[in-house]
Structures are given as C-alpha cells and as structure tokens.
PDB file of C-alpha atoms in Angstrom:
ATOM      1  CA  MET A 516     -20.062 -28.458  44.535  1.00 79.00           C
ATOM      2  CA  THR A 517     -17.760 -27.707  47.381  1.00 91.00           C
ATOM      3  CA  ARG A 518     -15.605 -24.662  47.690  1.00 91.00           C
ATOM      4  CA  GLN A 519     -12.429 -26.619  46.879  1.00 92.00           C
ATOM      5  CA  GLU A 520     -14.003 -28.064  43.724  1.00 91.00           C
ATOM      6  CA  ARG A 521     -15.070 -24.581  42.594  1.00 92.00           C
ATOM      7  CA  GLN A 522     -11.566 -23.247  43.235  1.00 93.00           C
ATOM      8  CA  ALA A 523     -10.031 -26.141  41.303  1.00 92.00           C
ATOM      9  CA  ALA A 524     -12.454 -25.606  38.417  1.00 93.00           C
ATOM     10  CA  GLU A 525     -11.702 -21.855  38.391  1.00 93.00           C
ATOM     11  CA  ALA A 526      -7.953 -22.527  38.466  1.00 93.00           C
ATOM     12  CA  ALA A 527      -8.320 -24.921  35.518  1.00 94.00           C
ATOM     13  CA  ARG A 528     -10.389 -22.348  33.604  1.00 95.00           C
ATOM     14  CA  GLN A 529      -7.823 -19.607  34.271  1.00 95.00           C
ATOM     15  CA  LYS A 530      -5.007 -21.892  33.168  1.00 95.00           C
ATOM     16  CA  GLU A 531      -6.860 -22.633  29.933  1.00 95.00           C
ATOM     17  CA  VAL A 532      -7.489 -18.924  29.296  1.00 95.00           C
ATOM     18  CA  PHE A 533      -3.821 -18.155  29.994  1.00 96.00           C
ATOM     19  CA  GLU A 534      -2.611 -20.882  27.622  1.00 96.00           C
ATOM     20  CA  ARG A 535      -4.978 -19.682  24.896  1.00 96.00           C
ATOM     21  CA  ALA A 536      -3.767 -16.090  25.324  1.00 96.00           C
ATOM     22  CA  MET A 537      -0.121 -17.144  25.207  1.00 97.00           C
ATOM     23  CA  ALA A 538      -0.732 -19.212  22.066  1.00 96.00           C
ATOM     24  CA  GLU A 539      -2.430 -16.231  20.404  1.00 96.00           C
ATOM     25  CA  ARG A 540       0.483 -13.994  21.375  1.00 97.00           C
ATOM     26  CA  GLU A 541       2.950 -16.513  19.960  1.00 96.00           C
ATOM     27  CA  ARG A 542       0.977 -16.682  16.685  1.00 96.00           C
ATOM     28  CA  ALA A 543       0.994 -12.890  16.416  1.00 95.00           C
ATOM     29  CA  ASN A 544       4.748 -12.756  17.055  1.00 95.00           C
ATOM     30  CA  ARG A 545       5.373 -15.468  14.474  1.00 95.00           C
ATOM     31  CA  LYS A 546       3.211 -13.651  11.919  1.00 95.00           C
ATOM     32  CA  ARG A 547       5.046 -10.356  12.502  1.00 94.00           C
ATOM     33  CA  GLU A 548       8.402 -12.098  12.214  1.00 95.00           C
ATOM     34  CA  ALA A 549       7.365 -13.799   8.966  1.00 94.00           C
ATOM     35  CA  ALA A 550       6.323 -10.436   7.528  1.00 93.00           C
ATOM     36  CA  GLY A 551       9.750  -9.045   8.379  1.00 91.00           C
ATOM     37  CA  TYR A 552      11.446 -11.955   6.641  1.00 92.00           C
ATOM     38  CA  ALA A 553       9.282 -11.366   3.562  1.00 91.00           C
ATOM     39  CA  VAL A 554      10.263  -7.689   3.431  1.00 90.00           C
ATOM     40  CA  MET A 555      13.947  -8.515   3.749  1.00 90.00           C
ATOM     41  CA  ALA A 556      13.718 -11.225   1.082  1.00 89.00           C
ATOM     42  CA  GLY A 557      12.166  -8.677  -1.278  1.00 85.00           C
ATOM     43  CA  ALA A 558      14.896  -6.162  -0.488  1.00 83.00           C
ATOM     44  CA  TYR A 559      17.642  -8.709  -1.107  1.00 83.00           C
ATOM     45  CA  THR A 560      16.237  -9.533  -4.548  1.00 80.00           C
ATOM     46  CA  LEU A 561      16.808  -5.898  -5.549  1.00 79.00           C
ATOM     47  CA  TYR A 562      20.522  -5.962  -4.636  1.00 79.00           C
ATOM     48  CA  PRO A 563      21.747  -6.888  -8.160  1.00 77.00           C
ATOM     49  CA  ALA A 564      19.664  -4.041  -9.593  1.00 75.00           C
ATOM     50  CA  SER A 565      21.304  -1.562  -7.248  1.00 74.00           C
ATOM     51  CA  GLN A 566      24.682  -2.749  -8.536  1.00 78.00           C
ATOM     52  CA  GLY A 567      23.603  -2.445 -12.210  1.00 75.00           C
ATOM     53  CA  LYS A 568      23.898  -6.182 -12.856  1.00 78.00           C
ATOM     54  CA  GLY A 569      21.541  -8.459 -14.741  1.00 81.00           C
ATOM     55  CA  ALA A 570      18.231  -7.759 -16.399  1.00 83.00           C
ATOM     56  CA  MET A 571      16.883  -5.913 -13.375  1.00 80.00           C
ATOM     57  CA  GLY A 572      19.913  -3.622 -13.416  1.00 83.00           C
ATOM     58  CA  ARG A 573      19.282  -2.749 -17.064  1.00 86.00           C
ATOM     59  CA  MET A 574      15.627  -2.085 -16.305  1.00 87.00           C
ATOM     60  CA  VAL A 575      16.582   0.243 -13.469  1.00 84.00           C
ATOM     61  CA  ALA A 576      19.058   2.090 -15.697  1.00 86.00           C
ATOM     62  CA  TRP A 577      16.440   2.609 -18.420  1.00 91.00           C
ATOM     63  CA  ALA A 578      13.862   3.677 -15.828  1.00 92.00           C
ATOM     64  CA  GLN A 579      16.300   6.306 -14.580  1.00 91.00           C
ATOM     65  CA  VAL A 580      16.827   7.570 -18.153  1.00 94.00           C
ATOM     66  CA  GLY A 581      13.056   7.705 -18.649  1.00 96.00           C
ATOM     67  CA  CYS A 582      12.500   9.625 -15.421  1.00 96.00           C
ATOM     68  CA  VAL A 583      15.208  12.160 -16.261  1.00 96.00           C
ATOM     69  CA  ALA A 584      13.809  12.607 -19.773  1.00 97.00           C
ATOM     70  CA  PHE A 585      10.284  13.078 -18.422  1.00 96.00           C
ATOM     71  CA  ALA A 586      11.471  15.567 -15.811  1.00 96.00           C
ATOM     72  CA  GLY A 587      13.164  17.592 -18.542  1.00 95.00           C
ATOM     73  CA  PHE A 588      10.364  17.340 -21.092  1.00 94.00           C
ATOM     74  CA  ALA A 589       7.187  17.697 -19.020  1.00 94.00           C
ATOM     75  CA  PRO A 590       7.657  21.279 -17.734  1.00 92.00           C
ATOM     76  CA  ASN A 591       8.612  22.546 -21.198  1.00 91.00           C
ATOM     77  CA  TYR A 592       5.604  20.841 -22.766  1.00 91.00           C
ATOM     78  CA  LEU A 593       3.227  22.216 -20.129  1.00 89.00           C
ATOM     79  CA  VAL A 594       4.536  25.772 -20.584  1.00 89.00           C
ATOM     80  CA  TRP A 595       4.205  25.467 -24.364  1.00 88.00           C
ATOM     81  CA  ARG A 596       0.749  23.881 -24.174  1.00 87.00           C
ATOM     82  CA  LEU A 597      -0.822  26.063 -21.467  1.00 87.00           C
ATOM     83  CA  LEU A 598       0.899  29.436 -21.730  1.00 84.00           C
ATOM     84  CA  LEU A 599       2.004  29.827 -25.315  1.00 81.00           C
ATOM     85  CA  SER A 600      -0.933  28.301 -27.176  1.00 73.00           C
ATOM     86  CA  GLY A 601      -3.415  30.955 -26.080  1.00 62.00           C
TER      87      GLY A 601
END
C-alpha cells in the first residue's frame, strides 16, 4: 500500500467516524426534544383541571378538600393519641 492509498483510507475512515458521531448526536438531540414535547403535552392536559373544569377539575377540588381536612385532623389526632392517652 502506498502512502497516498493509506492517506485516502484514513480519510475515509475518519469521515465514517465523523458521520457516525454526528448521527449519534442528532439521535440524542431528537430524543431530548421528544422528551420535552412529552412533558409539555402532559402539562397541557392538566390545564382544564387548573381552571376547575371537567372531571379532572372536580377531582382536583376534592383532593384539595381532602388535603385541607387531613392537615387539620392529623395533628389533633396525633396529640390525642400520643400525648393524652398515656
């Protein structure tokens, strides 16, 4: 193999490595972008709930009532159970 043939073969190998690396980078960018679209699609499905509309809005309202009730009940129950039952 002559020097020119070796240089041509090395140039072809480097070009192939470069193209493979660029394709991998493009796949990674596309995957990251798709994940961002998925997150935004999930966030947009919660918009009616934030406005109190539809079944999801009712579920959110009842979840809020449940959380407030638990936050008011739990400390009183724990004081009664742990401190006053002794």
